[in-house]
Short mmCIF file of C-alpha atoms in Angstrom, two decimals:
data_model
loop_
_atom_site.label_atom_id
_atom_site.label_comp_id
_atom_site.label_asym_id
_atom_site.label_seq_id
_atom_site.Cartn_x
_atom_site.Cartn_y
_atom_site.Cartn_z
CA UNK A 1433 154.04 106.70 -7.66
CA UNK A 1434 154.25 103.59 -10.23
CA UNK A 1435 153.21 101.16 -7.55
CA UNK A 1436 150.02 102.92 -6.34
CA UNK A 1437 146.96 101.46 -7.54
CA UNK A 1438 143.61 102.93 -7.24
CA UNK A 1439 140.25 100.91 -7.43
CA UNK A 1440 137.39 102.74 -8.98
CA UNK A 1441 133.93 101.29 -8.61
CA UNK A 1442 132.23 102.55 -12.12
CA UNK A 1443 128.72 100.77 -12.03
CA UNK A 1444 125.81 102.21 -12.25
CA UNK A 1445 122.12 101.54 -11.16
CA UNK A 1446 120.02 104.37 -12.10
CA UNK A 1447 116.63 102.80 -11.16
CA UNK A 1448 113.20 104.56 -11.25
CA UNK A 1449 113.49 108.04 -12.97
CA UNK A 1450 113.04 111.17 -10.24
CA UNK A 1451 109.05 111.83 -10.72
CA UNK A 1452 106.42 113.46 -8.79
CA UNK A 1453 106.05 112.96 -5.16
CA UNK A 1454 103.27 110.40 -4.57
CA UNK A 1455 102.16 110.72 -0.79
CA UNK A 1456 102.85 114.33 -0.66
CA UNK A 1457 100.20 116.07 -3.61
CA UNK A 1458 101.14 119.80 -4.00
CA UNK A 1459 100.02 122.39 -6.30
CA UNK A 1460 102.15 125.04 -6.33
CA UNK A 1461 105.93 124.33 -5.23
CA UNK A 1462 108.59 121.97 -6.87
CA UNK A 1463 107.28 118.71 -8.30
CA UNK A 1464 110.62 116.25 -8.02
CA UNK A 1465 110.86 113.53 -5.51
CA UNK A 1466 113.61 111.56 -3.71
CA UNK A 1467 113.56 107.93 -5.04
CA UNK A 1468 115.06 104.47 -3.79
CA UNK A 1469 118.67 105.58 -4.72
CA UNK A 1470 120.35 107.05 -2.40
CA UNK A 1471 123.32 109.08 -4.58
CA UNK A 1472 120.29 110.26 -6.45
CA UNK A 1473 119.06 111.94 -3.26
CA UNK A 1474 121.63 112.94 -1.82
CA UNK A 1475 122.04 114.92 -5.21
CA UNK A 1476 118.79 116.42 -4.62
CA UNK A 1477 119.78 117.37 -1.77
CA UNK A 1478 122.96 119.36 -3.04
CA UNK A 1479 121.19 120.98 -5.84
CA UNK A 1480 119.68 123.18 -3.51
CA UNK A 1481 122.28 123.71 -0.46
CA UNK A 1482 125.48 124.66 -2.22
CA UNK A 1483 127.32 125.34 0.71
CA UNK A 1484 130.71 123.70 1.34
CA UNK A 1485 129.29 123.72 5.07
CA UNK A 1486 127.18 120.65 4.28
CA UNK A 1487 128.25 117.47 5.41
CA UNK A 1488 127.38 113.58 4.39
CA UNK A 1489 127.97 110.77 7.07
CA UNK A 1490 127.87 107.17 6.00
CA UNK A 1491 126.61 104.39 7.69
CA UNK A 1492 126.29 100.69 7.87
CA UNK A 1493 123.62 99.32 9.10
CA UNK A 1494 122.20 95.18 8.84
CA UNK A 1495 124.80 92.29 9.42
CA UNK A 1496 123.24 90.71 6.34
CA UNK A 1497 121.96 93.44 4.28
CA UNK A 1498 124.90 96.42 4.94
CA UNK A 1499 122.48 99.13 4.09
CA UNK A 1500 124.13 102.26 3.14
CA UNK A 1501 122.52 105.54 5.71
CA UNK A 1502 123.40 109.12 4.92
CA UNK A 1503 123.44 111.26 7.73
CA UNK A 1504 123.32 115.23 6.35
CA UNK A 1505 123.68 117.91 8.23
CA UNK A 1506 125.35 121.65 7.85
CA UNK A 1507 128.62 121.81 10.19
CA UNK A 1508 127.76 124.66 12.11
CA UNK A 1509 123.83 125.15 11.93
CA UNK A 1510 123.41 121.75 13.51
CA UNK A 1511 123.40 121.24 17.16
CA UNK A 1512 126.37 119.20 18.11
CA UNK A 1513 124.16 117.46 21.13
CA UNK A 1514 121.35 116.24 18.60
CA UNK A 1515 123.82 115.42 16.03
CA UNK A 1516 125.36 113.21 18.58
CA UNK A 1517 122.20 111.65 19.76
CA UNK A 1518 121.26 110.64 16.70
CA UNK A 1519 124.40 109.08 15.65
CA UNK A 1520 124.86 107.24 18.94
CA UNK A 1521 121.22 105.93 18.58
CA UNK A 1522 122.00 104.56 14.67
CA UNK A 1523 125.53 103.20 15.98
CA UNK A 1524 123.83 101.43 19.06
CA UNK A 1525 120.93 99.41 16.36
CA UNK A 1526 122.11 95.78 15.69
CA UNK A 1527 119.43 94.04 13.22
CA UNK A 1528 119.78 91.70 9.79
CA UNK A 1529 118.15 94.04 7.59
CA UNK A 1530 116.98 97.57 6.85
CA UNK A 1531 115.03 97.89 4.27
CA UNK A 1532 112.98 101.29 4.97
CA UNK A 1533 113.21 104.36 6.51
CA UNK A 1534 111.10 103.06 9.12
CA UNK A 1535 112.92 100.84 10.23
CA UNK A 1536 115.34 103.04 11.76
CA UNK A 1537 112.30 104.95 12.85
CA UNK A 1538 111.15 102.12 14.89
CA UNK A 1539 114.06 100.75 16.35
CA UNK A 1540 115.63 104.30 17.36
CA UNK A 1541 112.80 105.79 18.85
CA UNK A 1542 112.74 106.41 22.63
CA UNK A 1543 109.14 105.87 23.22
CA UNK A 1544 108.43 102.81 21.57
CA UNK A 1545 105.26 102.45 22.65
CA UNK A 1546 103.53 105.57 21.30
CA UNK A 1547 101.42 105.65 18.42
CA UNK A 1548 102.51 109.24 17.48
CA UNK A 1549 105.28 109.66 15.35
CA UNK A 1550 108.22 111.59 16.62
CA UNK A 1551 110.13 111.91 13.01
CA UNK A 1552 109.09 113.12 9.72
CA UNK A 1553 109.38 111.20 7.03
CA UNK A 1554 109.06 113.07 3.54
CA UNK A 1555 109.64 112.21 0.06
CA UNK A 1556 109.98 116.22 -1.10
CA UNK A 1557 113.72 117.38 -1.30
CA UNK A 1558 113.03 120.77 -0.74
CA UNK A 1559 111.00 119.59 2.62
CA UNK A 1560 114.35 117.87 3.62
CA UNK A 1561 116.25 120.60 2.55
CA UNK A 1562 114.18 123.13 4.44
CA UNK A 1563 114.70 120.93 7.45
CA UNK A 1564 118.04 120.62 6.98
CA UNK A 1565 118.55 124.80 6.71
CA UNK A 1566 117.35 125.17 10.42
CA UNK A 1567 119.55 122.82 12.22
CA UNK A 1568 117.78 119.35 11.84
CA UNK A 1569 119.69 116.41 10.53
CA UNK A 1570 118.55 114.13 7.90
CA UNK A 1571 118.64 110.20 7.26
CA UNK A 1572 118.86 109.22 3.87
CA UNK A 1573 118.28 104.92 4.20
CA UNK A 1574 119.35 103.38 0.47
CA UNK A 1575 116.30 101.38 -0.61
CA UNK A 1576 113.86 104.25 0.48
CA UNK A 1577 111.76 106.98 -1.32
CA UNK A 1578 111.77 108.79 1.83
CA UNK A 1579 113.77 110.35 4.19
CA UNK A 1580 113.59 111.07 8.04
CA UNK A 1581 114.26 114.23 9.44
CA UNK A 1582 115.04 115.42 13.38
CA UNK A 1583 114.61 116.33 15.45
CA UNK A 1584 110.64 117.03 14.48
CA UNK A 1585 107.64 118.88 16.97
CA UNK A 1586 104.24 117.69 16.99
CA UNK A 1587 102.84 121.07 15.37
CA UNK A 1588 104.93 120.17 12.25
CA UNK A 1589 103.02 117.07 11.56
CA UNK A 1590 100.52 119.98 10.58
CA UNK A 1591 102.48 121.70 8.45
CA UNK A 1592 103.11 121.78 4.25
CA UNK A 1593 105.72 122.38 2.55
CA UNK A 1594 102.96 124.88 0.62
CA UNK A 1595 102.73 126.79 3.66
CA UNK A 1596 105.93 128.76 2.35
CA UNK A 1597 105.10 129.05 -1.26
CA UNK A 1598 101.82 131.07 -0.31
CA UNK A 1599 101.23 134.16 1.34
CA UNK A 1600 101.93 134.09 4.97
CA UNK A 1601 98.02 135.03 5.39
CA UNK A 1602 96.80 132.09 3.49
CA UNK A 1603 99.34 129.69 4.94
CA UNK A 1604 98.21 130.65 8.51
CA UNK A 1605 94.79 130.13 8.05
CA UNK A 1606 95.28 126.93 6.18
CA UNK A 1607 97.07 126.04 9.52
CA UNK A 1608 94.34 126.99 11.34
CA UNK A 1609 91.31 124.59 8.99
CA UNK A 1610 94.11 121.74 10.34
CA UNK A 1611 94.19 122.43 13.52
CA UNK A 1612 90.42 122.50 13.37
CA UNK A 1613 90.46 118.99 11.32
CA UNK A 1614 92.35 117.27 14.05
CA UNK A 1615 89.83 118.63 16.68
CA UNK A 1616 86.65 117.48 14.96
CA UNK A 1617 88.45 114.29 13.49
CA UNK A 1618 89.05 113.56 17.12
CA UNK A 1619 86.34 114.18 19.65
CA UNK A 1620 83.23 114.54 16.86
CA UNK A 1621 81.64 110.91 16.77
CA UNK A 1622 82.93 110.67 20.93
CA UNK A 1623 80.62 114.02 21.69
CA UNK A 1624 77.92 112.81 19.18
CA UNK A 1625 77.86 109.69 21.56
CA UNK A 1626 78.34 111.32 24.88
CA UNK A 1627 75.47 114.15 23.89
CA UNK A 1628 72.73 111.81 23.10
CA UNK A 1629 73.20 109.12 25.30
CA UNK A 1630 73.80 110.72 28.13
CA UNK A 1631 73.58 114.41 28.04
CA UNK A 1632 70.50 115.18 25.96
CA UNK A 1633 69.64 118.65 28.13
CA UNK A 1634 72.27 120.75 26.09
CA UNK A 1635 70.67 119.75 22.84
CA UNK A 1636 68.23 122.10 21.49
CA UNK A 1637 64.34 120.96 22.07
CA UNK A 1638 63.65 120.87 18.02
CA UNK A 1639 67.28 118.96 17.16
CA UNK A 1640 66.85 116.75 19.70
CA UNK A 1641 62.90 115.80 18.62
CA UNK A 1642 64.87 116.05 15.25
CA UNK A 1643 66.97 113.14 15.90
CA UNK A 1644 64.59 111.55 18.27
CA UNK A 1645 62.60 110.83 15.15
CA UNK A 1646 65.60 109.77 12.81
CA UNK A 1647 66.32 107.16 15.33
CA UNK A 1648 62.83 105.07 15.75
CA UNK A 1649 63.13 101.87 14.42
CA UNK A 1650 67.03 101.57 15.22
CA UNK A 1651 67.66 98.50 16.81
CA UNK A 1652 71.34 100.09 18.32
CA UNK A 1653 72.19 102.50 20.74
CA UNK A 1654 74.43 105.31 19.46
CA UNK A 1655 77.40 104.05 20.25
CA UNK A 1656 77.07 100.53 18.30
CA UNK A 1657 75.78 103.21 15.57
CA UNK A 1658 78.85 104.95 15.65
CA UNK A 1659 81.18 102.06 15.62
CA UNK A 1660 79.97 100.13 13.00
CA UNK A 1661 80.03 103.06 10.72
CA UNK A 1662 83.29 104.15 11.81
CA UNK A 1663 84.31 100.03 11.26
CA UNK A 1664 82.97 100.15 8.18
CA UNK A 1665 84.21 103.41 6.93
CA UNK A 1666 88.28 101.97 7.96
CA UNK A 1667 87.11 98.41 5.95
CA UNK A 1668 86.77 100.92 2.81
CA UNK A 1669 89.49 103.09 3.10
CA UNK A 1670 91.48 100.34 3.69
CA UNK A 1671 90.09 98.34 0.51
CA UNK A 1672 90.69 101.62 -1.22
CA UNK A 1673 94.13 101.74 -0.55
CA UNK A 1674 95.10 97.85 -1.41
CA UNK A 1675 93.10 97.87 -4.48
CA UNK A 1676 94.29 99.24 -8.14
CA UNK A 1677 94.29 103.02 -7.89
CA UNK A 1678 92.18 103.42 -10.69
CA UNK A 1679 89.44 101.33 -9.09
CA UNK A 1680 90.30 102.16 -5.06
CA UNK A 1681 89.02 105.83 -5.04
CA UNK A 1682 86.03 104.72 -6.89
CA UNK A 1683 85.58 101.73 -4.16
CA UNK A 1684 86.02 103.79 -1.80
CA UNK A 1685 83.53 107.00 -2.82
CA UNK A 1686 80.55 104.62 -4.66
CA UNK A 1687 80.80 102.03 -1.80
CA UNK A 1688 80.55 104.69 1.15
CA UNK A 1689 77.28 106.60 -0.44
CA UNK A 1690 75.77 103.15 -1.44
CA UNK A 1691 75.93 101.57 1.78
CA UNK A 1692 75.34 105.03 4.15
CA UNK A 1693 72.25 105.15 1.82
CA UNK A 1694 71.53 101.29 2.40
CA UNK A 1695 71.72 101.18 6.32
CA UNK A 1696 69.53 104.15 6.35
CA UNK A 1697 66.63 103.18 4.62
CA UNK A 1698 67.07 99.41 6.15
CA UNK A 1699 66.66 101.37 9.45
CA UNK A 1700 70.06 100.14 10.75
CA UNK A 1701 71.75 103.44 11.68
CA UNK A 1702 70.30 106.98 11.77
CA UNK A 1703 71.02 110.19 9.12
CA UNK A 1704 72.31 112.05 11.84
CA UNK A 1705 74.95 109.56 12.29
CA UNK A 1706 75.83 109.30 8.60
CA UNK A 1707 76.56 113.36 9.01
CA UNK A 1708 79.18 112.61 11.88
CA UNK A 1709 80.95 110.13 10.21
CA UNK A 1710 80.96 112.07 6.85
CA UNK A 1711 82.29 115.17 8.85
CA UNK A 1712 85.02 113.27 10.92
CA UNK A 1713 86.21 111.05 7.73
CA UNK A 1714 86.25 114.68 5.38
CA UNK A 1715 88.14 116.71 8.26
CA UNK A 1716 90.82 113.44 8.54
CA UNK A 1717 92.07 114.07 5.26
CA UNK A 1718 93.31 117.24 5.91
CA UNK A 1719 95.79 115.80 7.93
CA UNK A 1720 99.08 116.59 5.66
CA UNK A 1721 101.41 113.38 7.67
CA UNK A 1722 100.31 109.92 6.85
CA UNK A 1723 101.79 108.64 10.40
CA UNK A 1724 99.85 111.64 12.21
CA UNK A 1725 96.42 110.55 10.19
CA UNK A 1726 97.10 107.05 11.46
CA UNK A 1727 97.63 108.33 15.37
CA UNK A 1728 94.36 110.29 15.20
CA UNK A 1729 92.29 107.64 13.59
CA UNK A 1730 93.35 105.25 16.52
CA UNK A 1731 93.07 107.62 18.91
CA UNK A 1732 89.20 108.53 17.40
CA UNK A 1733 88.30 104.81 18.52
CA UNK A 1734 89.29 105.25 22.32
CA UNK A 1735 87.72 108.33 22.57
CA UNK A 1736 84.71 107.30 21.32
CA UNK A 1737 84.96 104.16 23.82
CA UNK A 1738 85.66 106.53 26.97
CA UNK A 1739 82.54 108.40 25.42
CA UNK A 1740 80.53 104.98 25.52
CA UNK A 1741 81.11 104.11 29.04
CA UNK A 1742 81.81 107.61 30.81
CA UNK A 1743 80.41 110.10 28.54
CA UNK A 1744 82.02 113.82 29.19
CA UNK A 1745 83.97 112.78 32.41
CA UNK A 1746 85.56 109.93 29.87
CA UNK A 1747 86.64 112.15 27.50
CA UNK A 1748 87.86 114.57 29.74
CA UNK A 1749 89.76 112.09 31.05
CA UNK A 1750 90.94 110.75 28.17
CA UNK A 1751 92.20 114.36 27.14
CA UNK A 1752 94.34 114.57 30.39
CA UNK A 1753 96.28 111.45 29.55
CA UNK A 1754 96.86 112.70 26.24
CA UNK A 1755 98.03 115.86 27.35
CA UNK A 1756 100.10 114.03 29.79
CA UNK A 1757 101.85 111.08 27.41
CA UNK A 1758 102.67 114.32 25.27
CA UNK A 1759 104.01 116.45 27.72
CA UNK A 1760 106.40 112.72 28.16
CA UNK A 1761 107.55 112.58 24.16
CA UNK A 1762 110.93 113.60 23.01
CA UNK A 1763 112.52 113.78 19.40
CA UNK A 1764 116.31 113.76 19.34
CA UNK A 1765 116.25 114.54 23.22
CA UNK A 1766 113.81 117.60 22.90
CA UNK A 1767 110.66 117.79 23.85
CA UNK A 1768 107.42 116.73 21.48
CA UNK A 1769 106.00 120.21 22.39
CA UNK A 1770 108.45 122.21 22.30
CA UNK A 1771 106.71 124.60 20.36
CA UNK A 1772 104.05 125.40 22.67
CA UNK A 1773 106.75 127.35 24.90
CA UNK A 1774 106.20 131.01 24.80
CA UNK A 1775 110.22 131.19 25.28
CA UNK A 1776 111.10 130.62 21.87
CA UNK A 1777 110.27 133.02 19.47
CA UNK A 1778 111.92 131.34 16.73
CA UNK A 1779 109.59 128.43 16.43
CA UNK A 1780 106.47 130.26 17.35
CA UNK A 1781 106.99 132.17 14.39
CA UNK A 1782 106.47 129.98 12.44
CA UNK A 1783 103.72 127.18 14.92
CA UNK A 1784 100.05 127.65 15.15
CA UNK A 1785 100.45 130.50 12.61
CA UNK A 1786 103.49 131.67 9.72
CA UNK A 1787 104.58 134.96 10.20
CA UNK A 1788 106.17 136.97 7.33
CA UNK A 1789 109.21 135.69 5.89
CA UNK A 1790 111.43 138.60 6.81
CA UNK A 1791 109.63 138.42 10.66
CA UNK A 1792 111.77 134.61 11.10
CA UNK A 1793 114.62 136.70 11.49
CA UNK A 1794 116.38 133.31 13.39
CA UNK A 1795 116.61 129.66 13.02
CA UNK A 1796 114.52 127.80 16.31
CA UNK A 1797 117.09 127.80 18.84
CA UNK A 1798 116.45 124.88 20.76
CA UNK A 1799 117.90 122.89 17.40
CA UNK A 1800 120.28 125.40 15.50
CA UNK A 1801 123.91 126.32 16.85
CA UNK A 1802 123.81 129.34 14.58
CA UNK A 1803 122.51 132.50 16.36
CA UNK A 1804 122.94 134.77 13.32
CA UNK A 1805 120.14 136.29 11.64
CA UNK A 1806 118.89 134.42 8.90
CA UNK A 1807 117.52 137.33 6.58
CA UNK A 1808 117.63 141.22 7.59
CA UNK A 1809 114.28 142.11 8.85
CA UNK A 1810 114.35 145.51 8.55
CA UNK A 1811 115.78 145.68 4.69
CA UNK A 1812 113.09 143.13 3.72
CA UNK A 1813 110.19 145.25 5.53
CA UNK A 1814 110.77 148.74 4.45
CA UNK A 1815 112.74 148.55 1.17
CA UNK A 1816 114.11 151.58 0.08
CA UNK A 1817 113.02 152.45 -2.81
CA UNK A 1818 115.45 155.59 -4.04
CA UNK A 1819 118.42 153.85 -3.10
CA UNK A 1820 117.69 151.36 -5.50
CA UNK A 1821 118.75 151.06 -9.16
CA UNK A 1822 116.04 152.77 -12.04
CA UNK A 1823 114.81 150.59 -14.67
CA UNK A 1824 115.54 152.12 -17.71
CA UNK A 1825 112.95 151.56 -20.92
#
């Protein structure tokens, strides 16, 4: 009609140029990232799900910012309960500003208090996208490089998005070194402590005389060893981080061998204590999920104080409450271990280890509405070969 009018907002504010992913190094796999506009990512995100099916929420959030939120989902692979959840828990957040992803994380989490992270936040689109294929529901916050995606299990924080562009052989056992790396970052420097300061029978008679000798002339016990290595280790890393990275990996490498080298041959610490820390700070970088690494590394420090004053019985202890606040986590109103149940065959196909492609015949069905088979298992396992087409020269 003549007196219809329509207002067309035509500005544009391309920002930073879609580049490699920063936190999240891969070597074989796509090489874009998301970036701190949010159409851009949300066109990232359609590139690879061209499917009608897929939906885009918008939200407001900040009574002085307005911060544009994405919610993406596929209408009909998403579970209507966590879809809810999550948008109740976004409508329900009343703050001036959101200026990160994790702020939403913080806020909207149900167990504030816990140092583990119960979202993933990832700056790889095909990581979202992946996500986003078995049910979960993504968060795009404008302003952010990354995006959160939930409902998320603890055994994921484990997990690369590499894990699917290698065999299914390779990817397992490369699940397996990490599952390995969070043991010995863990409880390594604790059972160093607890072992020779209190249970010194179990060592063997020529290791023990072994470090016996290393540690004559050490004015600390093991555990002040421990610590102020472990102190001193986080004081580099740290510096590594803040400073130029041309200059912080150098920092960090130079300044670790030059002053494990130092405090040795000052007498301050023992070798055998440089070795614990060296094998606890290499095994922490295998750790794929920033916000996991952090959890551990805290974690490492109370361990190693239940070591201190209890020895075994405190980090048995210590293991039960973990076990315990886990068994209390949820993401999205599931459970933080929800993978560990033997019931689902869906996730555990793809958990501890990855099974074959064609064997993850469903989407996890604790988070997908869809029951239908995702690929045809038996097609993709024993092709037939004469029913296919020749190749002609």
């Amino acid at each position: 009609a003549a007196d219809t009018f329509h207002i067309i907002s035509t500005n544009s504010n391309d920002g930073r140029a879609i580049s490699e992913p920063t936190a999240q190094t891969i070597i074989k796999g796509p090489k874009d990232a998301f970036t701190e506009n949010i159409n851009k990512n949300i066109f990232l995100i359609r590139k690879r799900i061209r499917n009608t099916a897929l939906r885009v929420e918008s939200l407001t959030i900040g009574e002085v910012t307005h911060t544009n939120i994405k919610l993406v989902y596929i209408d009909g692979i998403a579970k209507a309960e966590i879809l809810n959840d999550i948008r109740s828990r976004l409508q329900k957040i009343q703050i001036d500003c959101v200026l990160d992803t994790n702020y939403i994380e913080e806020i909207a989490k149900l167990n504030k208090y816990s140092i583990f992270p119960t979202v993933i936040n990832s700056e790889k689109p095909d990581s979202v996208s992946a996500a986003i294929l078995e049910g979960r529901v993504a968060i795009v916050v404008d302003g952010s490089p990354f995006v959160i995606t939930a409902p998320t299990f603890m055994l994921e924080f484990l997990q690369a998005s590499e894990d699917y562009y290698h065999e299914f052989i390779l990817s397992s056992f490369m699940r397996l070194i990490r599952y390995t790396a969070v043991i010995l970052t863990l409880l390594v420097p604790a059972l160093f402590v607890t072992v020779t300061t209190f249970h010194q029978e179990i060592i063997p008679a020529t290791l023990l005389i072994n470090i016996a000798a290393q540690r004559e002339g050490v004015p600390f016990p093991a555990f002040f060893e421990v610590l102020l290595l472990e102190f001193t280790f986080e004081i580099l890393r740290e510096a590594g981080i803040r400073m130029p990275r041309a200059v912080g990996s150098a920092i960090s490498i130079v300044g670790a061998l030059v002053l494990g080298e130092a405090a040795v041959e000052a007498g301050l610490i023992s070798a055998a204590v440089v070795i614990v820390i060296s094998i606890t700070a290499i095994s922490s970088f295998v750790i794929t999920n920033y916000a996991m690494y952090n959890a551990i590394r805290l974690l490492r420090f109370a361990f190693l104080f239940l070591a201190g004053a209890l020895g075994i019985y405190g980090i048995s202890m210590g293991l039960i409450i973990l076990c315990l606040h886990l068994c209390t986590l949820k993401s999205a109103g599931l459970p933080y271990l929800m993978p560990s149940s033997l019931g689902n065959k869906a996730i555990n196909r793809d958990g501890i280890v990855r099974f074959p492609l064609w064997k993850m015949k469903y989407r996890p069905a604790g988070i997908s509405a869809d029951k239908k088979p995702r690929v045809n298992e038996e097609a993709m396992s024993n092709p037939d070969i004469k029913g296919q087409a020749e190749i002609k020269q």
